Structure formats: C-alpha cells, structure tokens
Amino acid sequence: MVAAAVPPRRLNWQLATVVELIDETERTRSIVLEPSDWPGHRAGQHVDVRLTADDGYQAQRSYSIASAPEDGRLMLTVERIEDGEVSPYLAGELRAGDQLELRGPVGGYFVWSDRGSGPVLLIAGGSGIVPFRSMLRHRAATSSAVPVRVLYSARSLHEMIYRDELMRCAACSGADVRFTLTREWPDTWRGHRGRISPQLLAEISWPTGDRPLNFVCGPSGFVETAAGALVACGHPAARIKTERFGPTG
Amino acid sequence: MEALDGNSIAGSLYELFGREMTAAPGACAHCASRAQIAELRVYGRAPGTVVRCPRCWQVVMVLTDVRGTLRIDYDHFRLLDSGEQPPP
C-alpha cells in the first residue's frame, strides 16, 4: 500500500476580524475572532499576534487560545501589561470590527487530549488559566471521563479570570476546581490562602501510581515553584508539562 | 531577567522547519542532557532570541530576524527526531 504524503500546512499570517470583546477582569479582556482561514486547533495551543505601526515597526506576541476546538469560535484572553507594546492595545484600544494579524495555531507540547491520558492536574498562576479553559471546555464537549483537578492561584477574587465559568464547570462536569488567593481574600473565603507551596501541591496532586499528567502555566517563578514541588512529590519530569509567560506584554 | 520557554517560539520554528517543533526532543551539545524544545529557556530581549539549556544554561540556539528574514543557529541542540530536515 502506498500512502499519499500529506503536505505540511503552511503557517501564514492572516487577518482575523474582531467580532466580540469581553471584559473578564479589570486587566484582562477576551477577544473573539473570526479568522479568514482556520484549520482548527488542539486544546492548549496558542497563536502569534503581530501589530504593525504606521512607520512599519512590528511587535509580535504569543497568546494562548481560550476556546475549545469544539466551540466554533476562536477566543483569546489578553492580560494588559502597563508598559507592554502589544497588550495595552489588545486589552484596551481594540474595537469590534477591527482586524488583527495572526498566525496559528501553533504548539504541540502543551496540549491535551484524553487519549491515553491518566488523571490530569492543571495548575495555573494568573492568566496561566487561559489554555486550561480550552482544555476544560474540550473535556466537557467530548464528555471525557478523565478525572481532572484544577488549582488556580490568583491575587484576589477581582483578578480571577473566568471565575463564574470555573465554578459552573466544577458543578456540572465533575472537575475538581480549587482556588488559592495570594494577596487578599474575603473573610468568608473558604478556598486556600497564600502562594502555592510544596505542602499544598502534596495535598492536591494525584497519587503518582495513577500516572497523572500535570500541566503548569503561569509566570516563570510560579512555574518553577509548582514544577519543583511536583518533582519533590515523586512525579516524573516527563509527566509535568510547563508553559511560562513573561512580563513583556 | 525572567525566561520564557520554547513554547513561545513555536511560530518561528514552524516558519523555519515547516512543521510543529515544540515537542521535538533533542540534546544539549554542551552537557548532553535531553529536553523537548518546549522545555528550553528563551530570552527574547537580546538583539535576537537566545535559547538556553535548562540544565547547564549554555546557549543552544539563536534566532535572528534580519530585515524580515528569520534565521536560526541550532548547532548546539542536536535534534533527535528521525528524518529531521534542517531549514534551507
């Protein structure tokens, strides 16, 4: 039998139209886009966005895809970094009907599908929750039976992205979603308080014998702490997938 | 300075190699430790993007964009994927 070679997909820059903008928190905004040519994506992938100034200067950033492959629309969530070159425009000035230059989807490492997956632990710091929204929605859309636990660390309730959706997700799809607040919390707060620690991760991580798959996404220091704590709990490095985002905005 | 990781150069690597590269395994030419490209540490504020080994911190790749032409020097990261074609 002769198998036909599948030509690789070219990764071209394309224009996408902004169809909706959703303010998630004071500093984060979701951008719903309609690309001219979208091949579909995997949960956890990202896109590159490029802005070009009038004088031709270009700045490019990567943003995780917040929507699930099954959602039928492409959504990014962008955190505004005050002195950034790209995020203040995307999270502040962009309007519905505008066009954005993007390419993607890209990324083949920080992706999840339930084929052959053990239980999953998703650990997010700040806007590191974005690719996990895609994974959680994908899990729900495919009625996956893979057990999933989420630990989301945010500074305060006000800075928690997708809070209501995550609560609903915990109630409806059997995901075990836990929160920790690091700077301020209401008196009635029943979640965890303070930064993630080896003790907290030892408490919430799946038993190593279950061969869990661990994903960690957040600022560099957060990722190092979480991944180090998982290794200390006995999880093999090969079962810990990490994605760091930086302060360039 | 805080480092990003190899996930952040997925688009550039796709452009150079013509396929998804972040899950591709390789070995650091300095210390021989193995890593997938996504696990390498990426510093983007230099003139060009500098990619370091997460174990020994030596430079394993450099990406530069000269007048719109993207180039990569990855002499110090030995890709272990079979059939890998270097970029033209």
PDB file of N, CA and C in Angstrom, chain A residues 182-219:
ATOM      1  N   THR A 182      -3.720  34.937  46.801  1.00  0.00           N
ATOM      2  CA  THR A 182      -2.395  35.192  47.374  1.00  0.00           C
ATOM      3  C   THR A 182      -2.258  36.557  48.048  1.00  0.00           C
ATOM      4  N   ARG A 183      -3.098  37.542  47.696  1.00  0.00           N
ATOM      5  CA  ARG A 183      -2.923  38.881  48.293  1.00  0.00           C
ATOM      6  C   ARG A 183      -4.062  39.303  49.196  1.00  0.00           C
ATOM      7  N   GLU A 184      -5.287  39.118  48.708  1.00  0.00           N
ATOM      8  CA  GLU A 184      -6.418  39.479  49.564  1.00  0.00           C
ATOM      9  C   GLU A 184      -7.571  38.523  49.334  1.00  0.00           C
ATOM     10  N   TRP A 185      -8.356  38.307  50.390  1.00  0.00           N
ATOM     11  CA  TRP A 185      -9.473  37.384  50.314  1.00  0.00           C
ATOM     12  C   TRP A 185     -10.552  37.873  51.266  1.00  0.00           C
ATOM     13  N   PRO A 186     -11.806  37.590  50.918  1.00  0.00           N
ATOM     14  CA  PRO A 186     -12.886  37.995  51.818  1.00  0.00           C
ATOM     15  C   PRO A 186     -12.848  37.154  53.099  1.00  0.00           C
ATOM     16  N   ASP A 187     -13.439  37.688  54.171  1.00  0.00           N
ATOM     17  CA  ASP A 187     -13.444  36.961  55.444  1.00  0.00           C
ATOM     18  C   ASP A 187     -14.087  35.585  55.303  1.00  0.00           C
ATOM     19  N   THR A 188     -15.057  35.537  54.391  1.00  0.00           N
ATOM     20  CA  THR A 188     -15.815  34.282  54.254  1.00  0.00           C
ATOM     21  C   THR A 188     -15.137  33.288  53.305  1.00  0.00           C
ATOM     22  N   TRP A 189     -13.968  33.634  52.776  1.00  0.00           N
ATOM     23  CA  TRP A 189     -13.286  32.798  51.771  1.00  0.00           C
ATOM     24  C   TRP A 189     -12.997  31.409  52.318  1.00  0.00           C
ATOM     25  N   ARG A 190     -13.451  30.398  51.561  1.00  0.00           N
ATOM     26  CA  ARG A 190     -13.247  29.021  52.028  1.00  0.00           C
ATOM     27  C   ARG A 190     -12.181  28.277  51.227  1.00  0.00           C
ATOM     28  N   GLY A 191     -11.619  28.954  50.216  1.00  0.00           N
ATOM     29  CA  GLY A 191     -10.558  28.307  49.442  1.00  0.00           C
ATOM     30  C   GLY A 191      -9.224  28.424  50.164  1.00  0.00           C
ATOM     31  N   HIS A 192      -8.159  28.090  49.445  1.00  0.00           N
ATOM     32  CA  HIS A 192      -6.824  28.189  50.040  1.00  0.00           C
ATOM     33  C   HIS A 192      -6.384  29.648  50.075  1.00  0.00           C
ATOM     34  N   ARG A 193      -5.466  29.945  50.977  1.00  0.00           N
ATOM     35  CA  ARG A 193      -4.913  31.295  51.091  1.00  0.00           C
ATOM     36  C   ARG A 193      -3.399  31.206  50.967  1.00  0.00           C
ATOM     37  N   GLY A 194      -2.831  32.148  50.259  1.00  0.00           N
ATOM     38  CA  GLY A 194      -1.373  32.202  50.127  1.00  0.00           C
ATOM     39  C   GLY A 194      -0.885  31.546  48.845  1.00  0.00           C
ATOM     40  N   ARG A 195       0.407  31.744  48.603  1.00  0.00           N
ATOM     41  CA  ARG A 195       1.014  31.214  47.383  1.00  0.00           C
ATOM     42  C   ARG A 195       1.060  29.695  47.406  1.00  0.00           C
ATOM     43  N   ILE A 196       1.188  29.122  46.205  1.00  0.00           N
ATOM     44  CA  ILE A 196       1.318  27.667  46.152  1.00  0.00           C
ATOM     45  C   ILE A 196       2.587  27.252  46.881  1.00  0.00           C
ATOM     46  N   SER A 197       2.533  26.099  47.504  1.00  0.00           N
ATOM     47  CA  SER A 197       3.671  25.606  48.280  1.00  0.00           C
ATOM     48  C   SER A 197       3.793  24.107  48.036  1.00  0.00           C
ATOM     49  N   PRO A 198       4.954  23.544  48.365  1.00  0.00           N
ATOM     50  CA  PRO A 198       5.093  22.084  48.248  1.00  0.00           C
ATOM     51  C   PRO A 198       4.033  21.353  49.060  1.00  0.00           C
ATOM     52  N   GLN A 199       3.659  21.914  50.220  1.00  0.00           N
ATOM     53  CA  GLN A 199       2.651  21.257  51.059  1.00  0.00           C
ATOM     54  C   GLN A 199       1.295  21.217  50.340  1.00  0.00           C
ATOM     55  N   LEU A 200       0.931  22.360  49.747  1.00  0.00           N
ATOM     56  CA  LEU A 200      -0.359  22.426  49.054  1.00  0.00           C
ATOM     57  C   LEU A 200      -0.378  21.448  47.875  1.00  0.00           C
ATOM     58  N   LEU A 201       0.733  21.412  47.121  1.00  0.00           N
ATOM     59  CA  LEU A 201       0.758  20.521  45.964  1.00  0.00           C
ATOM     60  C   LEU A 201       0.778  19.058  46.394  1.00  0.00           C
ATOM     61  N   ALA A 202       1.434  18.769  47.517  1.00  0.00           N
ATOM     62  CA  ALA A 202       1.423  17.383  48.019  1.00  0.00           C
ATOM     63  C   ALA A 202      -0.012  16.987  48.374  1.00  0.00           C
ATOM     64  N   GLU A 203      -0.780  17.962  48.845  1.00  0.00           N
ATOM     65  CA  GLU A 203      -2.156  17.700  49.259  1.00  0.00           C
ATOM     66  C   GLU A 203      -3.074  17.476  48.048  1.00  0.00           C
ATOM     67  N   ILE A 204      -2.873  18.265  46.999  1.00  0.00           N
ATOM     68  CA  ILE A 204      -3.853  18.189  45.906  1.00  0.00           C
ATOM     69  C   ILE A 204      -3.420  17.360  44.704  1.00  0.00           C
ATOM     70  N   SER A 205      -2.142  17.025  44.590  1.00  0.00           N
ATOM     71  CA  SER A 205      -1.737  16.291  43.382  1.00  0.00           C
ATOM     72  C   SER A 205      -2.252  14.854  43.447  1.00  0.00           C
ATOM     73  N   TRP A 206      -2.423  14.259  42.266  1.00  0.00           N
ATOM     74  CA  TRP A 206      -2.912  12.876  42.191  1.00  0.00           C
ATOM     75  C   TRP A 206      -1.802  11.939  42.681  1.00  0.00           C
ATOM     76  N   PRO A 207      -2.173  10.773  43.178  1.00  0.00           N
ATOM     77  CA  PRO A 207      -1.139   9.796  43.561  1.00  0.00           C
ATOM     78  C   PRO A 207      -0.284   9.444  42.338  1.00  0.00           C
ATOM     79  N   THR A 208       1.031   9.337  42.529  1.00  0.00           N
ATOM     80  CA  THR A 208       1.915   9.077  41.386  1.00  0.00           C
ATOM     81  C   THR A 208       1.576   7.747  40.723  1.00  0.00           C
ATOM     82  N   GLY A 209       1.044   6.807  41.491  1.00  0.00           N
ATOM     83  CA  GLY A 209       0.703   5.496  40.943  1.00  0.00           C
ATOM     84  C   GLY A 209      -0.405   5.550  39.896  1.00  0.00           C
ATOM     85  N   ASP A 210      -1.194   6.629  39.893  1.00  0.00           N
ATOM     86  CA  ASP A 210      -2.266   6.798  38.899  1.00  0.00           C
ATOM     87  C   ASP A 210      -1.730   7.308  37.566  1.00  0.00           C
ATOM     88  N   ARG A 211      -0.426   7.541  37.474  1.00  0.00           N
ATOM     89  CA  ARG A 211       0.231   8.096  36.290  1.00  0.00           C
ATOM     90  C   ARG A 211      -0.465   9.376  35.793  1.00  0.00           C
ATOM     91  N   PRO A 212      -0.616  10.343  36.672  1.00  0.00           N
ATOM     92  CA  PRO A 212      -1.280  11.584  36.258  1.00  0.00           C
ATOM     93  C   PRO A 212      -0.418  12.385  35.294  1.00  0.00           C
ATOM     94  N   LEU A 213      -1.097  13.237  34.536  1.00  0.00           N
ATOM     95  CA  LEU A 213      -0.416  14.185  33.660  1.00  0.00           C
ATOM     96  C   LEU A 213      -0.620  15.571  34.262  1.00  0.00           C
ATOM     97  N   ASN A 214       0.484  16.280  34.506  1.00  0.00           N
ATOM     98  CA  ASN A 214       0.413  17.578  35.182  1.00  0.00           C
ATOM     99  C   ASN A 214       0.760  18.694  34.210  1.00  0.00           C
ATOM    100  N   PHE A 215      -0.056  19.723  34.196  1.00  0.00           N
ATOM    101  CA  PHE A 215       0.220  20.902  33.371  1.00  0.00           C
ATOM    102  C   PHE A 215       0.374  22.106  34.304  1.00  0.00           C
ATOM    103  N   VAL A 216       1.403  22.908  34.062  1.00  0.00           N
ATOM    104  CA  VAL A 216       1.605  24.113  34.866  1.00  0.00           C
ATOM    105  C   VAL A 216       1.770  25.297  33.919  1.00  0.00           C
ATOM    106  N   CYS A 217       0.983  26.353  34.115  1.00  0.00           N
ATOM    107  CA  CYS A 217       1.106  27.539  33.264  1.00  0.00           C
ATOM    108  C   CYS A 217       1.013  28.795  34.115  1.00  0.00           C
ATOM    109  N   GLY A 218       1.964  29.694  33.944  1.00  0.00           N
ATOM    110  CA  GLY A 218       1.947  30.934  34.708  1.00  0.00           C
ATOM    111  C   GLY A 218       3.245  31.684  34.510  1.00  0.00           C
ATOM    112  N   PRO A 219       3.486  32.695  35.342  1.00  0.00           N
ATOM    113  CA  PRO A 219       4.761  33.403  35.279  1.00  0.00           C
ATOM    114  C   PRO A 219       5.903  32.444  35.616  1.00  0.00           C
TER     115      PRO A 219
END
